[in-house]
mmCIF file with all atom_site columns, C-alpha atoms in Angstrom:
data_model
loop_
_atom_site.group_PDB
_atom_site.id
_atom_site.type_symbol
_atom_site.label_atom_id
_atom_site.label_alt_id
_atom_site.label_comp_id
_atom_site.label_asym_id
_atom_site.label_entity_id
_atom_site.label_seq_id
_atom_site.pdbx_PDB_ins_code
_atom_site.Cartn_x
_atom_site.Cartn_y
_atom_site.Cartn_z
_atom_site.occupancy
_atom_site.B_iso_or_equiv
_atom_site.pdbx_formal_charge
_atom_site.auth_seq_id
_atom_site.auth_comp_id
_atom_site.auth_asym_id
_atom_site.auth_atom_id
_atom_site.pdbx_PDB_model_num
ATOM 1   C CA . MET A 1 1   ? -0.148  0.005   0.017   1.00 0.00 ? 181 MET A CA 1
ATOM 2   C CA . GLU A 1 2   ? 2.734   2.505   0.983   1.00 0.00 ? 182 GLU A CA 1
ATOM 3   C CA . ALA A 1 3   ? 4.690   1.816   -2.305  1.00 0.00 ? 183 ALA A CA 1
ATOM 4   C CA . PHE A 1 4   ? 1.379   2.273   -4.455  1.00 0.00 ? 184 PHE A CA 1
ATOM 5   C CA . ARG A 1 5   ? 0.768   5.620   -2.529  1.00 0.00 ? 185 ARG A CA 1
ATOM 6   C CA . GLU A 1 6   ? 4.370   6.648   -3.130  1.00 0.00 ? 186 GLU A CA 1
ATOM 7   C CA . ILE A 1 7   ? 4.007   5.905   -6.904  1.00 0.00 ? 187 ILE A CA 1
ATOM 8   C CA . LEU A 1 8   ? 0.740   7.829   -7.169  1.00 0.00 ? 188 LEU A CA 1
ATOM 9   C CA . GLU A 1 9   ? 2.139   10.977  -5.212  1.00 0.00 ? 189 GLU A CA 1
ATOM 10  C CA . VAL A 1 10  ? 5.267   11.143  -7.513  1.00 0.00 ? 190 VAL A CA 1
ATOM 11  C CA . ASN A 1 11  ? 3.769   10.345  -10.756 1.00 0.00 ? 191 ASN A CA 1
ATOM 12  C CA . VAL A 1 12  ? 0.430   12.057  -10.556 1.00 0.00 ? 192 VAL A CA 1
ATOM 13  C CA . MET A 1 13  ? 0.660   14.707  -7.666  1.00 0.00 ? 193 MET A CA 1
ATOM 14  C CA . GLY A 1 14  ? 4.029   15.475  -8.855  1.00 0.00 ? 194 GLY A CA 1
ATOM 15  C CA . ILE A 1 15  ? 2.702   16.662  -12.236 1.00 0.00 ? 195 ILE A CA 1
ATOM 16  C CA . VAL A 1 16  ? -0.072  18.449  -10.584 1.00 0.00 ? 196 VAL A CA 1
ATOM 17  C CA . ASN A 1 17  ? 2.109   20.448  -7.983  1.00 0.00 ? 197 ASN A CA 1
ATOM 18  C CA . THR A 1 18  ? 4.573   21.129  -10.634 1.00 0.00 ? 198 THR A CA 1
ATOM 19  C CA . PHE A 1 19  ? 2.281   22.532  -13.063 1.00 0.00 ? 199 PHE A CA 1
ATOM 20  C CA . HIS A 1 20  ? -0.241  24.264  -10.661 1.00 0.00 ? 200 HIS A CA 1
ATOM 21  C CA . PRO A 1 21  ? 1.939   27.459  -9.889  1.00 0.00 ? 201 PRO A CA 1
ATOM 22  C CA . PHE A 1 22  ? 2.387   28.129  -13.728 1.00 0.00 ? 202 PHE A CA 1
ATOM 23  C CA . VAL A 1 23  ? -1.129  27.643  -15.050 1.00 0.00 ? 203 VAL A CA 1
ATOM 24  C CA . ALA A 1 24  ? -2.678  30.965  -14.032 1.00 0.00 ? 204 ALA A CA 1
ATOM 25  C CA . PRO A 1 25  ? 0.407   33.172  -15.003 1.00 0.00 ? 205 PRO A CA 1
ATOM 26  C CA . MET A 1 26  ? 0.682   31.311  -18.530 1.00 0.00 ? 206 MET A CA 1
ATOM 27  C CA . ARG A 1 27  ? -2.967  31.629  -18.960 1.00 0.00 ? 207 ARG A CA 1
ATOM 28  C CA . GLU A 1 28  ? -2.997  35.377  -17.961 1.00 0.00 ? 208 GLU A CA 1
ATOM 29  C CA . ARG A 1 29  ? 0.208   35.836  -20.363 1.00 0.00 ? 209 ARG A CA 1
ATOM 30  C CA . GLY A 1 30  ? -1.281  33.944  -23.291 1.00 0.00 ? 210 GLY A CA 1
ATOM 31  C CA . SER A 1 31  ? 1.569   31.581  -23.902 1.00 0.00 ? 211 SER A CA 1
ATOM 32  C CA . GLY A 1 32  ? 3.769   28.881  -22.582 1.00 0.00 ? 212 GLY A CA 1
ATOM 33  C CA . THR A 1 33  ? 4.229   25.067  -22.676 1.00 0.00 ? 213 THR A CA 1
ATOM 34  C CA . LEU A 1 34  ? 3.230   22.575  -20.075 1.00 0.00 ? 214 LEU A CA 1
ATOM 35  C CA . ALA A 1 35  ? 5.134   19.185  -21.073 1.00 0.00 ? 215 ALA A CA 1
ATOM 36  C CA . GLY A 1 36  ? 4.162   16.018  -18.823 1.00 0.00 ? 216 GLY A CA 1
ATOM 37  C CA . ILE A 1 37  ? 5.756   12.759  -18.928 1.00 0.00 ? 217 ILE A CA 1
ATOM 38  C CA . ALA A 1 38  ? 3.396   9.657   -18.670 1.00 0.00 ? 218 ALA A CA 1
ATOM 39  C CA . SER A 1 39  ? 4.282   6.391   -20.061 1.00 0.00 ? 219 SER A CA 1
ATOM 40  C CA . VAL A 1 40  ? 3.079   3.585   -22.347 1.00 0.00 ? 220 VAL A CA 1
ATOM 41  C CA . ALA A 1 41  ? 2.488   1.673   -19.234 1.00 0.00 ? 221 ALA A CA 1
ATOM 42  C CA . GLY A 1 42  ? -0.468  3.971   -18.840 1.00 0.00 ? 222 GLY A CA 1
ATOM 43  C CA . PHE A 1 43  ? -2.355  2.292   -21.798 1.00 0.00 ? 223 PHE A CA 1
ATOM 44  C CA . ARG A 1 44  ? -2.973  -1.092  -20.005 1.00 0.00 ? 224 ARG A CA 1
ATOM 45  C CA . GLY A 1 45  ? -2.444  -2.574  -16.712 1.00 0.00 ? 225 GLY A CA 1
ATOM 46  C CA . LEU A 1 46  ? 0.576   -4.284  -16.426 1.00 0.00 ? 226 LEU A CA 1
ATOM 47  C CA . PRO A 1 47  ? 1.351   -7.360  -14.092 1.00 0.00 ? 227 PRO A CA 1
ATOM 48  C CA . GLY A 1 48  ? 3.568   -6.383  -11.291 1.00 0.00 ? 228 GLY A CA 1
ATOM 49  C CA . ALA A 1 49  ? 3.241   -2.704  -12.078 1.00 0.00 ? 229 ALA A CA 1
ATOM 50  C CA . ALA A 1 50  ? -0.386  -1.864  -10.891 1.00 0.00 ? 230 ALA A CA 1
ATOM 51  C CA . GLY A 1 51  ? 0.608   1.380   -9.057  1.00 0.00 ? 231 GLY A CA 1
ATOM 52  C CA . TYR A 1 52  ? 2.717   2.576   -12.160 1.00 0.00 ? 232 TYR A CA 1
ATOM 53  C CA . SER A 1 53  ? 0.249   1.766   -14.698 1.00 0.00 ? 233 SER A CA 1
ATOM 54  C CA . ALA A 1 54  ? -2.548  3.309   -12.631 1.00 0.00 ? 234 ALA A CA 1
ATOM 55  C CA . SER A 1 55  ? -0.282  6.482   -11.949 1.00 0.00 ? 235 SER A CA 1
ATOM 56  C CA . LYS A 1 56  ? 0.636   6.850   -15.665 1.00 0.00 ? 236 LYS A CA 1
ATOM 57  C CA . ALA A 1 57  ? -2.934  6.367   -16.748 1.00 0.00 ? 237 ALA A CA 1
ATOM 58  C CA . ALA A 1 58  ? -3.994  8.907   -14.411 1.00 0.00 ? 238 ALA A CA 1
ATOM 59  C CA . ALA A 1 59  ? -1.110  11.322  -15.640 1.00 0.00 ? 239 ALA A CA 1
ATOM 60  C CA . ILE A 1 60  ? -2.278  10.802  -19.189 1.00 0.00 ? 240 ILE A CA 1
ATOM 61  C CA . ARG A 1 61  ? -5.997  11.775  -18.343 1.00 0.00 ? 241 ARG A CA 1
ATOM 62  C CA . TYR A 1 62  ? -4.965  14.807  -16.107 1.00 0.00 ? 242 TYR A CA 1
ATOM 63  C CA . LEU A 1 63  ? -2.663  16.120  -19.118 1.00 0.00 ? 243 LEU A CA 1
ATOM 64  C CA . GLU A 1 64  ? -5.614  15.553  -21.492 1.00 0.00 ? 244 GLU A CA 1
ATOM 65  C CA . ALA A 1 65  ? -8.055  17.280  -19.429 1.00 0.00 ? 245 ALA A CA 1
ATOM 66  C CA . LEU A 1 66  ? -5.627  20.287  -18.710 1.00 0.00 ? 246 LEU A CA 1
ATOM 67  C CA . ARG A 1 67  ? -4.949  20.409  -22.557 1.00 0.00 ? 247 ARG A CA 1
ATOM 68  C CA . LEU A 1 68  ? -8.684  20.888  -23.134 1.00 0.00 ? 248 LEU A CA 1
ATOM 69  C CA . GLU A 1 69  ? -8.859  23.410  -20.219 1.00 0.00 ? 249 GLU A CA 1
ATOM 70  C CA . MET A 1 70  ? -6.091  25.547  -21.808 1.00 0.00 ? 250 MET A CA 1
ATOM 71  C CA . ARG A 1 71  ? -7.376  25.329  -25.232 1.00 0.00 ? 251 ARG A CA 1
ATOM 72  C CA . GLY A 1 72  ? -7.744  28.897  -26.735 1.00 0.00 ? 252 GLY A CA 1
ATOM 73  C CA . THR A 1 73  ? -5.571  30.437  -24.033 1.00 0.00 ? 253 THR A CA 1
ATOM 74  C CA . GLY A 1 74  ? -2.283  30.114  -26.002 1.00 0.00 ? 254 GLY A CA 1
ATOM 75  C CA . VAL A 1 75  ? -0.950  27.638  -23.399 1.00 0.00 ? 255 VAL A CA 1
ATOM 76  C CA . GLN A 1 76  ? 0.195   24.373  -24.936 1.00 0.00 ? 256 GLN A CA 1
ATOM 77  C CA . VAL A 1 77  ? -0.134  21.085  -23.031 1.00 0.00 ? 257 VAL A CA 1
ATOM 78  C CA . THR A 1 78  ? 2.031   18.215  -24.417 1.00 0.00 ? 258 THR A CA 1
ATOM 79  C CA . THR A 1 79  ? 1.786   14.599  -23.234 1.00 0.00 ? 259 THR A CA 1
ATOM 80  C CA . VAL A 1 80  ? 4.748   12.491  -23.731 1.00 0.00 ? 260 VAL A CA 1
ATOM 81  C CA . CYS A 1 81  ? 4.509   8.639   -23.306 1.00 0.00 ? 261 CYS A CA 1
ATOM 82  C CA . PRO A 1 82  ? 7.892   7.023   -23.520 1.00 0.00 ? 262 PRO A CA 1
ATOM 83  C CA . GLY A 1 83  ? 8.271   3.291   -23.934 1.00 0.00 ? 263 GLY A CA 1
ATOM 84  C CA . PHE A 1 84  ? 11.280  1.420   -22.669 1.00 0.00 ? 264 PHE A CA 1
ATOM 85  C CA . ILE A 1 85  ? 14.491  3.647   -21.864 1.00 0.00 ? 265 ILE A CA 1
ATOM 86  C CA . ARG A 1 86  ? 17.541  2.235   -21.001 1.00 0.00 ? 266 ARG A CA 1
ATOM 87  C CA . THR A 1 87  ? 18.088  3.045   -17.258 1.00 0.00 ? 267 THR A CA 1
ATOM 88  C CA . PRO A 1 88  ? 18.630  1.567   -14.055 1.00 0.00 ? 268 PRO A CA 1
ATOM 89  C CA . MET A 1 89  ? 15.199  0.958   -13.521 1.00 0.00 ? 269 MET A CA 1
ATOM 90  C CA . THR A 1 90  ? 14.662  -0.892  -16.747 1.00 0.00 ? 270 THR A CA 1
ATOM 91  C CA . ALA A 1 91  ? 17.991  -2.995  -16.264 1.00 0.00 ? 271 ALA A CA 1
ATOM 92  C CA . LYS A 1 92  ? 15.909  -4.767  -13.680 1.00 0.00 ? 272 LYS A CA 1
ATOM 93  C CA . ASN A 1 93  ? 13.128  -5.884  -15.943 1.00 0.00 ? 273 ASN A CA 1
ATOM 94  C CA . PRO A 1 94  ? 12.803  -9.525  -16.447 1.00 0.00 ? 274 PRO A CA 1
ATOM 95  C CA . TYR A 1 95  ? 11.026  -9.377  -19.740 1.00 0.00 ? 275 TYR A CA 1
ATOM 96  C CA . PRO A 1 96  ? 11.716  -8.399  -23.243 1.00 0.00 ? 276 PRO A CA 1
ATOM 97  C CA . MET A 1 97  ? 11.626  -4.568  -23.877 1.00 0.00 ? 277 MET A CA 1
ATOM 98  C CA . PRO A 1 98  ? 10.811  -3.937  -27.513 1.00 0.00 ? 278 PRO A CA 1
ATOM 99  C CA . PHE A 1 99  ? 12.247  -0.658  -29.088 1.00 0.00 ? 279 PHE A CA 1
ATOM 100 C CA . ILE A 1 100 ? 14.252  0.287   -26.050 1.00 0.00 ? 280 ILE A CA 1
ATOM 101 C CA . ILE A 1 101 ? 16.192  3.432   -26.493 1.00 0.00 ? 281 ILE A CA 1
ATOM 102 C CA . GLY A 1 102 ? 19.005  5.203   -24.600 1.00 0.00 ? 282 GLY A CA 1
ATOM 103 C CA . VAL A 1 103 ? 18.594  8.127   -22.231 1.00 0.00 ? 283 VAL A CA 1
ATOM 104 C CA . ASP A 1 104 ? 20.183  10.550  -24.494 1.00 0.00 ? 284 ASP A CA 1
ATOM 105 C CA . ASP A 1 105 ? 18.196  9.447   -27.586 1.00 0.00 ? 285 ASP A CA 1
ATOM 106 C CA . ALA A 1 106 ? 15.112  9.715   -25.534 1.00 0.00 ? 286 ALA A CA 1
ATOM 107 C CA . ALA A 1 107 ? 15.785  13.244  -24.349 1.00 0.00 ? 287 ALA A CA 1
ATOM 108 C CA . ARG A 1 108 ? 16.558  14.471  -27.856 1.00 0.00 ? 288 ARG A CA 1
ATOM 109 C CA . ARG A 1 109 ? 13.285  12.956  -29.044 1.00 0.00 ? 289 ARG A CA 1
ATOM 110 C CA . ILE A 1 110 ? 11.242  14.156  -26.323 1.00 0.00 ? 290 ILE A CA 1
ATOM 111 C CA . ALA A 1 111 ? 12.605  17.710  -26.762 1.00 0.00 ? 291 ALA A CA 1
ATOM 112 C CA . ARG A 1 112 ? 11.706  17.515  -30.511 1.00 0.00 ? 292 ARG A CA 1
ATOM 113 C CA . VAL A 1 113 ? 8.130   16.650  -29.527 1.00 0.00 ? 293 VAL A CA 1
ATOM 114 C CA . ILE A 1 114 ? 7.872   19.673  -27.132 1.00 0.00 ? 294 ILE A CA 1
ATOM 115 C CA . ASP A 1 115 ? 9.538   21.981  -29.640 1.00 0.00 ? 295 ASP A CA 1
ATOM 116 C CA . ALA A 1 116 ? 6.957   20.834  -32.229 1.00 0.00 ? 296 ALA A CA 1
ATOM 117 C CA . ARG A 1 117 ? 4.128   21.677  -29.933 1.00 0.00 ? 297 ARG A CA 1
ATOM 118 C CA . ARG A 1 118 ? 2.678   18.286  -30.389 1.00 0.00 ? 298 ARG A CA 1
ATOM 119 C CA . LYS A 1 119 ? -0.206  17.645  -28.113 1.00 0.00 ? 299 LYS A CA 1
ATOM 120 C CA . PHE A 1 120 ? 0.427   13.884  -27.535 1.00 0.00 ? 300 PHE A CA 1
ATOM 121 C CA . ALA A 1 121 ? 3.368   11.629  -28.574 1.00 0.00 ? 301 ALA A CA 1
ATOM 122 C CA . VAL A 1 122 ? 4.893   8.312   -27.897 1.00 0.00 ? 302 VAL A CA 1
ATOM 123 C CA . VAL A 1 123 ? 8.562   7.931   -27.869 1.00 0.00 ? 303 VAL A CA 1
ATOM 124 C CA . PRO A 1 124 ? 9.894   6.029   -29.600 1.00 0.00 ? 304 PRO A CA 1
ATOM 125 C CA . TRP A 1 125 ? 7.138   6.201   -32.384 1.00 0.00 ? 305 TRP A CA 1
ATOM 126 C CA . GLN A 1 126 ? 7.110   2.229   -32.670 1.00 0.00 ? 306 GLN A CA 1
ATOM 127 C CA . MET A 1 127 ? 5.898   1.956   -29.263 1.00 0.00 ? 307 MET A CA 1
ATOM 128 C CA . ALA A 1 128 ? 2.657   3.743   -30.223 1.00 0.00 ? 308 ALA A CA 1
ATOM 129 C CA . ILE A 1 129 ? 1.768   0.975   -32.621 1.00 0.00 ? 309 ILE A CA 1
ATOM 130 C CA . VAL A 1 130 ? 2.374   -1.503  -29.719 1.00 0.00 ? 310 VAL A CA 1
ATOM 131 C CA . GLY A 1 131 ? 0.521   0.461   -27.235 1.00 0.00 ? 311 GLY A CA 1
ATOM 132 C CA . ARG A 1 132 ? -2.444  1.031   -29.764 1.00 0.00 ? 312 ARG A CA 1
ATOM 133 C CA . ILE A 1 133 ? -2.627  -2.823  -30.524 1.00 0.00 ? 313 ILE A CA 1
ATOM 134 C CA . LEU A 1 134 ? -2.681  -3.465  -26.692 1.00 0.00 ? 314 LEU A CA 1
ATOM 135 C CA . THR A 1 135 ? -5.525  -0.957  -26.155 1.00 0.00 ? 315 THR A CA 1
ATOM 136 C CA . LEU A 1 136 ? -7.423  -2.646  -29.008 1.00 0.00 ? 316 LEU A CA 1
ATOM 137 C CA . LEU A 1 137 ? -7.014  -6.325  -27.633 1.00 0.00 ? 317 LEU A CA 1
ATOM 138 C CA . PRO A 1 138 ? -10.035 -7.954  -26.107 1.00 0.00 ? 318 PRO A CA 1
ATOM 139 C CA . ASN A 1 139 ? -9.627  -8.438  -22.350 1.00 0.00 ? 319 ASN A CA 1
ATOM 140 C CA . PHE A 1 140 ? -9.706  -12.175 -22.669 1.00 0.00 ? 320 PHE A CA 1
ATOM 141 C CA . VAL A 1 141 ? -6.741  -11.946 -25.181 1.00 0.00 ? 321 VAL A CA 1
ATOM 142 C CA . TYR A 1 142 ? -4.699  -9.312  -23.121 1.00 0.00 ? 322 TYR A CA 1
ATOM 143 C CA . ASP A 1 143 ? -5.250  -11.365 -19.900 1.00 0.00 ? 323 ASP A CA 1
ATOM 144 C CA . ALA A 1 144 ? -4.228  -14.783 -21.424 1.00 0.00 ? 324 ALA A CA 1
ATOM 145 C CA . VAL A 1 145 ? -1.096  -13.230 -22.665 1.00 0.00 ? 325 VAL A CA 1
ATOM 146 C CA . PHE A 1 146 ? 0.018   -10.783 -19.861 1.00 0.00 ? 326 PHE A CA 1
ATOM 147 C CA . SER A 1 147 ? -1.107  -12.725 -16.847 1.00 0.00 ? 327 SER A CA 1
ATOM 148 C CA . ARG A 1 148 ? 1.716   -15.072 -17.589 1.00 0.00 ? 328 ARG A CA 1
ATOM 149 C CA . ARG A 1 149 ? 4.430   -12.077 -18.362 1.00 0.00 ? 329 ARG A CA 1
ATOM 150 C CA . ALA A 1 150 ? 7.507   -12.154 -15.996 1.00 0.00 ? 330 ALA A CA 1
ATOM 151 C CA . ARG A 1 151 ? 7.568   -9.087  -13.645 1.00 0.00 ? 331 ARG A CA 1
ATOM 152 C CA . LYS A 1 152 ? 9.597   -7.341  -11.245 1.00 0.00 ? 332 LYS A CA 1
ATOM 153 C CA . PRO A 1 153 ? 9.180   -8.233  -7.565  1.00 0.00 ? 333 PRO A CA 1
ATOM 154 C CA . ARG A 1 154 ? 7.495   -5.668  -5.392  1.00 0.00 ? 334 ARG A CA 1
ATOM 155 C CA . ARG A 1 155 ? 9.131   -4.163  -2.467  1.00 0.00 ? 335 ARG A CA 1
ATOM 156 C CA . GLY A 1 156 ? 9.723   -6.653  0.131   1.00 0.00 ? 336 GLY A CA 1
ATOM 157 C CA . GLU A 1 157 ? 8.728   -9.480  -1.848  1.00 0.00 ? 337 GLU A CA 1
ATOM 158 C CA . THR A 1 158 ? 10.944  -12.579 -3.059  1.00 0.00 ? 338 THR A CA 1
ATOM 159 C CA . VAL A 1 159 ? 10.101  -14.104 -6.347  1.00 0.00 ? 339 VAL A CA 1
ATOM 160 C CA . PHE A 1 160 ? 11.179  -17.656 -6.967  1.00 0.00 ? 340 PHE A CA 1
#
């Protein structure tokens, strides 16, 4: 429960708390960009990552709602959903990570998305196809495939 709460606090409230002081001044000025990082993991619930998937799904919806609220104000809201990025966190993943990219490459791609004032982007773009397929799969197919997927152990848990 504590880990779940911490993940939500960081990934959802972190964005809200970071953006909040800037929303009104940007709206009054009539310009600016708010760019939030979500994840492809927010497209479907992943085994062993309930808190992470839920938090990233919430981030995607928060950013979507904020984008609509800012429409016509001159303030751009960009949602970036990275796929797998080679970091110490992903190094622990016991499953295949398609289209994994390095940190520097990811940063360049994300900067290009923000500079292009895109509303929504998946980085790398190939993960957008994977994510879209996952959202279209019927639950019985998704459940059959992903319920057997290897997962990282939770805090304090030993996996044999």
